Each structure stands twice: as structure tokens, then as C-alpha cells.
Short mmCIF file of C-alpha atoms in Angstrom, two decimals:
data_model
loop_
_atom_site.label_atom_id
_atom_site.label_comp_id
_atom_site.label_asym_id
_atom_site.label_seq_id
_atom_site.Cartn_x
_atom_site.Cartn_y
_atom_site.Cartn_z
CA MET S 1 93.19 121.75 100.84
CA LYS S 2 91.70 124.65 102.59
CA GLU S 3 93.81 127.62 103.90
CA ILE S 4 95.15 127.00 107.30
CA SER S 5 95.71 129.51 110.30
CA ARG S 6 99.32 130.17 111.47
CA LYS S 7 100.49 127.58 113.92
CA HIS S 8 103.64 126.79 116.11
CA ILE S 9 104.88 123.55 114.94
CA LEU S 10 107.61 121.44 116.28
CA VAL S 11 109.45 118.75 113.94
CA THR S 12 111.99 116.44 115.64
CA GLY S 13 114.59 115.06 113.17
CA GLY S 14 113.85 118.13 111.19
CA ALA S 15 117.28 118.26 109.78
CA GLY S 16 116.92 114.80 108.15
CA PHE S 17 115.53 113.84 104.81
CA LEU S 18 111.91 113.85 105.49
CA GLY S 19 112.09 116.30 108.13
CA SER S 20 113.86 119.12 106.11
CA HIS S 21 111.56 118.72 103.36
CA LEU S 22 108.54 118.99 105.90
CA CYS S 23 110.11 122.00 107.53
CA GLU S 24 110.38 123.68 104.16
CA ARG S 25 106.83 123.20 103.35
CA LEU S 26 105.62 124.29 106.79
CA VAL S 27 107.58 127.49 106.65
CA ALA S 28 106.48 128.14 103.04
CA GLN S 29 102.85 127.90 104.28
CA GLY S 30 103.68 130.33 107.11
CA HIS S 31 103.66 128.43 110.25
CA ASP S 32 106.36 128.98 113.02
CA VAL S 33 108.60 125.99 112.83
CA LEU S 34 110.94 124.77 115.36
CA CYS S 35 113.35 122.31 113.95
CA VAL S 36 114.79 119.86 116.56
CA ASP S 37 117.59 117.47 115.82
CA ASN S 38 120.93 115.98 117.49
CA PHE S 39 122.51 115.62 113.81
CA TYR S 40 123.30 111.90 114.28
CA THR S 41 122.06 111.52 110.89
CA GLY S 42 120.56 115.00 109.93
CA ALA S 43 122.56 117.57 108.44
CA LYS S 44 122.67 121.52 108.66
CA ASP S 45 123.13 121.69 105.00
CA ASN S 46 119.37 120.26 104.49
CA ILE S 47 117.88 123.24 106.27
CA ALA S 48 120.56 125.85 105.71
CA HIS S 49 118.50 127.79 103.45
CA LEU S 50 115.74 128.14 106.05
CA LEU S 51 117.95 129.64 108.69
CA ASP S 52 117.47 133.10 107.76
CA CYS S 53 113.52 132.78 107.65
CA ALA S 54 111.77 134.57 110.43
CA ASN S 55 109.54 131.78 110.91
CA PHE S 56 112.04 129.15 111.42
CA GLU S 57 114.22 128.21 114.37
CA LEU S 58 116.82 125.54 114.83
CA MET S 59 117.62 123.66 118.22
CA ARG S 60 120.20 121.11 118.87
CA HIS S 61 118.49 118.52 120.99
CA ASP S 62 118.18 114.70 121.60
CA VAL S 63 114.60 113.55 122.02
CA THR S 64 115.65 110.82 124.49
CA PHE S 65 115.77 113.81 126.87
CA PRO S 66 112.60 115.84 127.69
CA LEU S 67 111.93 119.10 125.75
CA TYR S 68 109.80 122.12 127.22
CA VAL S 69 108.34 124.17 124.51
CA GLU S 70 105.04 125.71 123.47
CA VAL S 71 103.64 124.38 120.12
CA ASP S 72 100.32 123.41 118.67
CA GLU S 73 101.52 120.44 116.65
CA ILE S 74 104.55 117.95 116.82
CA TYR S 75 105.75 115.91 113.96
CA ASN S 76 108.06 113.06 115.65
CA LEU S 77 110.34 112.13 112.88
CA ALA S 78 113.49 111.52 114.98
CA CYS S 79 115.17 108.32 114.77
CA PRO S 80 117.80 106.97 112.01
CA ALA S 81 115.95 105.13 109.41
CA SER S 82 118.45 103.19 107.16
CA PRO S 83 119.72 99.79 108.42
CA ILE S 84 123.48 101.15 108.38
CA HIS S 85 122.63 103.95 110.66
CA TYR S 86 120.12 102.27 113.07
CA GLN S 87 122.22 99.17 113.49
CA HIS S 88 125.47 101.20 114.26
CA ASP S 89 124.04 101.81 117.76
CA PRO S 90 121.00 99.59 118.23
CA VAL S 91 120.41 100.42 121.87
CA GLN S 92 120.45 104.04 121.10
CA THR S 93 118.07 103.57 118.17
CA THR S 94 115.67 101.61 120.58
CA LYS S 95 115.91 104.55 123.00
CA THR S 96 115.37 107.22 120.30
CA SER S 97 112.07 105.28 119.26
CA VAL S 98 110.86 104.43 122.75
CA HIS S 99 112.13 107.28 125.12
CA GLY S 100 111.63 109.76 122.29
CA ALA S 101 107.97 108.78 122.04
CA ILE S 102 107.48 109.12 125.69
CA ASN S 103 109.04 112.50 125.82
CA MET S 104 107.22 113.75 122.85
CA LEU S 105 103.76 112.35 123.90
CA GLY S 106 104.49 113.94 127.47
CA LEU S 107 104.96 117.28 125.77
CA ALA S 108 101.91 117.05 123.73
CA LYS S 109 99.78 116.00 126.72
CA ARG S 110 101.15 119.30 128.63
CA VAL S 111 100.40 121.68 125.86
CA LYS S 112 97.45 119.80 124.57
CA ALA S 113 99.10 119.66 121.00
CA LYS S 114 98.36 117.09 118.12
CA ILE S 115 100.96 114.78 117.69
CA PHE S 116 102.20 112.86 114.39
CA GLN S 117 104.41 109.63 114.80
CA ALA S 118 106.53 108.71 111.77
CA SER S 119 106.14 104.93 112.15
CA THR S 120 107.37 102.42 109.43
CA SER S 121 106.47 99.75 107.15
CA GLU S 122 109.17 97.88 109.06
CA VAL S 123 106.51 97.15 111.70
CA TYR S 124 105.22 94.48 109.21
CA GLY S 125 108.53 92.78 109.37
CA ASP S 126 108.95 89.76 106.61
CA ALA S 127 105.39 90.09 105.82
CA ARG S 128 103.24 86.97 105.01
CA VAL S 129 100.49 89.41 103.70
CA HIS S 130 100.75 91.15 100.44
CA PRO S 131 100.07 93.87 99.90
CA GLN S 132 100.34 95.26 103.70
CA THR S 133 97.09 96.54 105.21
CA GLU S 134 96.91 98.16 108.52
CA ASP S 135 95.08 95.52 110.27
CA TYR S 136 98.03 93.10 109.52
CA TRP S 137 99.94 92.57 112.92
CA GLY S 138 103.44 91.75 111.25
CA HIS S 139 105.86 89.08 111.13
CA VAL S 140 108.97 90.44 112.99
CA ASN S 141 112.16 88.83 114.60
CA PRO S 142 112.33 90.44 118.03
CA ILE S 143 115.83 89.67 118.44
CA GLY S 144 117.36 90.00 114.83
CA PRO S 145 119.75 92.90 113.77
CA ARG S 146 116.59 95.08 112.60
CA SER S 147 114.78 94.48 115.42
CA CYS S 148 116.03 97.67 117.18
CA TYR S 149 114.17 99.59 114.77
CA ASP S 150 111.35 97.36 113.97
CA GLU S 151 110.37 96.79 117.67
CA GLY S 152 111.28 100.18 118.66
CA LYS S 153 108.60 101.74 116.05
CA ARG S 154 106.06 98.96 117.17
CA CYS S 155 106.40 99.97 120.96
CA ALA S 156 106.22 103.80 119.88
CA GLU S 157 102.94 102.96 118.30
CA THR S 158 101.71 101.19 121.39
CA LEU S 159 102.60 104.29 123.39
CA PHE S 160 100.72 106.70 120.94
CA THR S 161 97.91 104.62 120.97
CA ASP S 162 97.68 104.21 124.73
CA TYR S 163 98.05 107.95 125.33
CA ARG S 164 95.03 108.41 123.04
CA ARG S 165 93.06 105.84 125.05
CA GLN S 166 94.16 106.87 128.34
CA HIS S 167 94.51 110.65 127.97
CA GLY S 168 92.46 111.47 124.91
CA LEU S 169 95.52 112.72 123.12
CA GLU S 170 95.03 113.63 119.26
CA ILE S 171 97.37 111.46 117.61
CA ARG S 172 98.45 110.33 113.85
CA ILE S 173 100.36 107.22 113.25
CA ALA S 174 101.76 106.94 109.74
CA ARG S 175 103.46 103.87 108.53
CA ILE S 176 105.80 105.01 106.05
CA PHE S 177 107.03 103.00 103.13
CA ASN S 178 110.20 103.52 101.18
CA THR S 179 110.60 107.17 100.38
CA TYR S 180 113.13 108.64 98.10
CA GLY S 181 114.35 112.11 96.78
CA PRO S 182 116.90 114.94 97.08
CA ARG S 183 118.58 115.12 100.49
CA MET S 184 118.72 111.41 101.05
CA HIS S 185 122.07 110.70 102.94
CA PRO S 186 124.46 109.37 100.28
CA ALA S 187 125.87 106.67 102.60
CA ASP S 188 122.55 105.50 104.26
CA GLY S 189 122.82 102.11 102.68
CA ARG S 190 119.20 102.42 101.05
CA VAL S 191 118.36 101.12 97.78
CA VAL S 192 117.84 104.36 95.72
CA SER S 193 120.98 106.38 97.26
CA ASN S 194 123.04 103.15 96.99
CA PHE S 195 122.16 102.49 93.11
CA VAL S 196 122.41 106.19 92.23
CA MET S 197 125.69 106.76 93.98
CA GLN S 198 127.20 103.52 92.48
CA ALA S 199 125.83 104.46 89.04
CA LEU S 200 127.16 107.90 88.97
CA SER S 201 130.62 106.78 90.19
CA GLY S 202 130.67 103.95 87.54
CA GLU S 203 130.80 101.29 90.20
CA PRO S 204 128.84 98.02 90.25
CA LEU S 205 125.35 98.13 91.68
CA THR S 206 125.05 95.90 94.39
CA VAL S 207 121.83 94.03 94.55
CA TYR S 208 121.27 91.58 97.26
CA GLY S 209 119.71 88.19 96.59
CA ASP S 210 118.66 87.51 93.02
CA GLY S 211 117.08 90.78 92.82
CA SER S 212 113.44 89.67 92.63
CA GLN S 213 112.47 90.98 95.86
CA THR S 214 110.39 94.19 95.61
CA ARG S 215 109.75 97.43 97.13
CA SER S 216 107.54 100.36 96.55
CA PHE S 217 108.95 103.88 96.49
CA CYS S 218 107.26 107.23 96.96
CA TYR S 219 108.87 110.45 95.87
CA VAL S 220 109.31 112.76 99.03
CA ASP S 221 107.14 115.63 97.56
CA ASP S 222 104.26 113.28 97.62
CA MET S 223 105.08 111.72 101.08
CA ILE S 224 105.18 115.40 102.70
CA ASP S 225 102.00 116.06 101.12
CA ALA S 226 100.35 112.99 102.82
CA PHE S 227 101.94 114.18 106.15
CA ILE S 228 100.25 117.45 106.14
CA ARG S 229 96.96 116.16 105.01
CA PHE S 230 97.14 113.60 107.59
CA MET S 231 97.81 116.23 110.47
CA ASN S 232 95.05 118.46 109.26
CA LEU S 233 92.48 115.82 109.71
CA ILE S 234 89.77 117.15 112.20
CA SER S 235 90.03 113.93 114.39
CA SER S 236 92.43 111.16 115.00
CA PRO S 237 91.68 108.18 112.69
CA ASP S 238 91.07 104.61 114.40
CA GLY S 239 94.66 103.47 114.07
CA PRO S 240 97.68 103.68 111.86
CA VAL S 241 97.53 104.62 108.21
CA ASN S 242 99.98 103.53 105.46
CA LEU S 243 101.58 106.06 103.43
CA GLY S 244 103.47 105.06 100.47
CA ASN S 245 103.17 104.42 96.72
CA PRO S 246 101.48 100.99 95.66
CA PHE S 247 103.51 100.63 92.75
CA GLU S 248 105.71 97.73 93.18
CA ILE S 249 109.00 97.04 91.45
CA SER S 250 111.86 94.52 91.92
CA MET S 251 115.32 95.57 92.93
CA ARG S 252 116.62 94.28 89.71
CA GLN S 253 114.11 96.47 87.67
CA ILE S 254 115.09 99.78 89.76
CA ALA S 255 118.77 99.03 89.30
CA GLU S 256 118.07 98.90 85.65
CA GLN S 257 116.13 102.16 85.60
CA ILE S 258 118.87 103.87 87.35
CA VAL S 259 121.66 102.76 85.03
CA GLU S 260 119.43 103.92 82.18
CA ILE S 261 118.79 107.21 83.55
CA THR S 262 122.33 107.96 84.11
CA ASN S 263 123.63 106.14 81.02
CA SER S 264 126.17 104.50 83.43
CA SER S 265 128.72 101.80 82.35
CA SER S 266 127.80 100.17 85.68
CA VAL S 267 127.10 96.52 85.90
CA ILE S 268 124.84 94.73 88.44
CA GLU S 269 126.60 92.65 91.09
CA TYR S 270 124.55 90.07 93.06
CA ARG S 271 125.59 89.59 96.70
CA PRO S 272 124.00 87.52 99.67
CA LEU S 273 120.68 88.60 101.07
CA PRO S 274 121.10 90.29 104.55
CA ILE S 275 119.54 88.68 107.65
CA ASP S 276 115.56 89.28 108.15
CA ASP S 277 115.55 91.33 104.77
CA PRO S 278 111.76 91.44 103.78
CA TRP S 279 111.01 89.75 100.52
CA HIS S 280 108.03 92.03 99.52
CA ARG S 281 106.95 95.37 100.50
CA GLN S 282 103.93 97.13 99.05
CA PRO S 283 101.37 99.23 100.78
CA ASP S 284 97.53 99.05 100.60
CA ILE S 285 96.68 102.78 100.69
CA THR S 286 93.03 102.34 100.65
CA ARG S 287 92.63 104.01 103.97
CA ALA S 288 94.87 106.95 103.19
CA THR S 289 92.98 107.54 99.74
CA LYS S 290 89.77 107.86 101.70
CA LEU S 291 90.78 109.56 104.56
CA LEU S 292 93.21 112.06 103.04
CA ALA S 293 91.93 112.32 99.45
CA TRP S 294 95.41 111.59 98.67
CA LYS S 295 97.44 109.35 96.18
CA PRO S 296 101.19 109.56 95.02
CA MET S 297 101.46 111.69 91.77
CA THR S 298 105.11 111.60 90.80
CA PRO S 299 106.16 108.67 88.53
CA LEU S 300 109.12 106.61 89.51
CA HIS S 301 111.08 107.51 86.41
CA GLU S 302 110.55 111.39 86.98
CA GLY S 303 111.49 111.07 90.77
CA LEU S 304 114.48 109.14 90.08
CA ALA S 305 115.83 111.88 87.53
CA LYS S 306 115.16 114.50 90.14
CA THR S 307 117.18 112.55 92.56
CA VAL S 308 120.14 111.74 90.37
CA ARG S 309 120.37 115.54 89.72
CA TYR S 310 120.68 116.06 93.35
CA PHE S 311 123.22 113.55 93.81
CA ALA S 312 125.03 114.39 90.48
CA LYS S 313 125.42 118.02 91.95
CA MET S 314 126.64 116.60 95.35
CA LEU S 315 129.36 114.54 93.81
CA ARG S 316 130.46 117.86 92.03
CA PHE S 317 130.02 116.72 88.56
CA PRO S 318 130.70 119.57 86.01
CA GLU S 319 128.68 122.69 86.69
CA GLU S 320 126.42 122.14 83.68
CA THR S 321 124.59 119.62 85.89
CA ALA S 322 123.17 122.44 87.82
CA LEU S 323 122.01 124.01 84.57
CA GLY S 324 120.03 120.80 83.65
CA GLN S 325 122.46 119.50 81.21
CA ARG S 326 124.30 116.28 81.30
CA ARG S 327 128.04 115.45 81.27
CA PRO S 328 129.54 115.06 77.82
CA GLY S 329 128.94 111.92 76.26
CA LEU S 330 125.98 110.94 78.41
CA ALA S 331 122.35 110.65 77.49
CA PRO S 332 119.84 113.22 77.98
CA TRP S 333 117.83 113.45 81.48
CA PRO S 334 114.58 111.80 80.86
CA GLN S 335 112.48 114.97 81.13
CA ASP S 336 115.04 116.50 78.48
CA ARG S 337 114.06 113.78 75.89
CA PRO S 338 111.59 114.50 73.07
#
């Protein structure tokens, strides 16, 4: 990618998992970054290392209320993304997606900023098309327990698209598929964080259904690379773009990989499948590959090992963990193997 000039960039949800990695990358590129978060699921620890940077600013703010700042670009990432968190207060989840989109779009219109919407593969619901392409309209239950998130994000896509049609706004809509890596919330209920925490603690790995349902996992560094490439496009593409890793794996297989990486004694425990849980989730990233000259580069095993290191340190396993060594009696990390 070509070197880019210094910009004033707003990242909503900037203290969250994806937001903190995005802020870190933008700060490193020399941009002035305003991180906005209400800390519902975000954490100050995620961006603590940026607080002393002259080109980073943190603001506590809820995007359901208007924000008046001067910026060149807006990344709208504000919204809880795990089922446990977004179902805890479903009305607020919908408000964050819809009112948040309206407020950020209004800001972008006023200051003539480019704006990026972090949408989700959940807009496809329990997909009847596999893998999912951007022209698929989805199969979503509008009144189910997941609908606050699914329909909130679908409505946000509508708002973004209509602001482009009506006001000529420069928009970017990214449909983000499962992403994992350091700074995931340890209690977010998502597959990778759940399995890693359970494996490190020696607890059973809870697999829902028979474990044959599939997901596709993209390492966070690859996803952030896609975000920035997408924003740096000269003009808005015609419609949303899928961002994710097309490599598909079953829940049982990823549980087995995490047990192997951690050399855990944990067993796999099967539980009933939650309501409206999608059976398959795999992105077709043809558009992203053509538009962004991008594809995920981090192998799953390597990304999982990095994620395990992060959670091991969080759980305060012996200090040798931070030195890249394993606890006594456990197998070496994958990258340490001959």
C-alpha cells in the first residue's frame, strides 16, 4: 500500500477487541486517532499502552447520543458483538446499531468524512446459501433472541446505503466474519475465547450441537489490514464487502486443535444447540480479493497459538509464559516445535 498522509480519524468502540487493534495500527501509521467508547464491553486495558502517544486521544461517550468533532474518517465499530453481551440488553443493542449509525452518519455528513460501518456476517442469519456472497439477502428471524444484533446491523446497512444515495456520502460497509486474537473478552461467550479459557483452566470444552456446524476464523491482524485497505479505496464500492477467512472448520475440529495446542486434559462436552444458531458460516471473499488485493495470511494454528499466549498471560500462569515458554509438563507452543 502507498504511504498515506496524516489524517484525523475517529474510531467508535475503539477500546474493544477490534477497535483497540485498529487504533494501535492507525497510531503507528502517524494518524491522529480519537478513540470513543462507553466501556460497556470495551476495556481501558486494551488501549492503555496508547494513552501516552501524542496522536491518541480517548473519550468516554455513547454513540446513541450525538457527537460533535472534526475528523476526516470515521470507523463505526461501536456495538457489543458476542451473543452473551448483545442479548444482555437487547433494546440497547438495537439502539447502538441504529441510533449509533444515525449519529455517526450525521457527523460524517456535516464534516464530509468517509465512514466505515462494521457490519457482520450475522446479517445472513442461518444462511441457505453456502458460502455466503454479498448478493445473498439472508435468512434471519426478526423476533428471535439474536435479532437485536442481526436486525440492528441490517438496519444500519440500510441507513448507510441511503445516506450514500441521498447525500452522496463516502461509505464502506464491511460484513465481518468470525475474528479472533489477543484482547478478545475472556467472557464473551464466543467460540475461540470460550475454548481457550476452558482448555487453559482444565475445564470441559463446551460444544453446542454435535459439533459438525462450521465457522470460518480470521486472525485479528489480517482483519485490521482489510479495514484500512477498505477505507483507503478511492471511492465507495457498490454495496457491502465480506471480510473474513474462507477456510471452514467444524466446532469439534477447532476444539480439538485448541486442546492440542494447550496440551490440556480437558474433554469435549456436548450441549443443546442455542436458538437460531447458524449451521454454516463461510465467507466468499472474491469481492474483497479484487477490490482490496487482500486475503488472510495467518494460518489458524499460528493465530490460535498467539491467542493462547495472550489468555495464558491474562490468567497469570507462571511468568515463563511471558518469555515464550510453557508451564512445566506441557507441550511446546506450536512455533517452538522443531
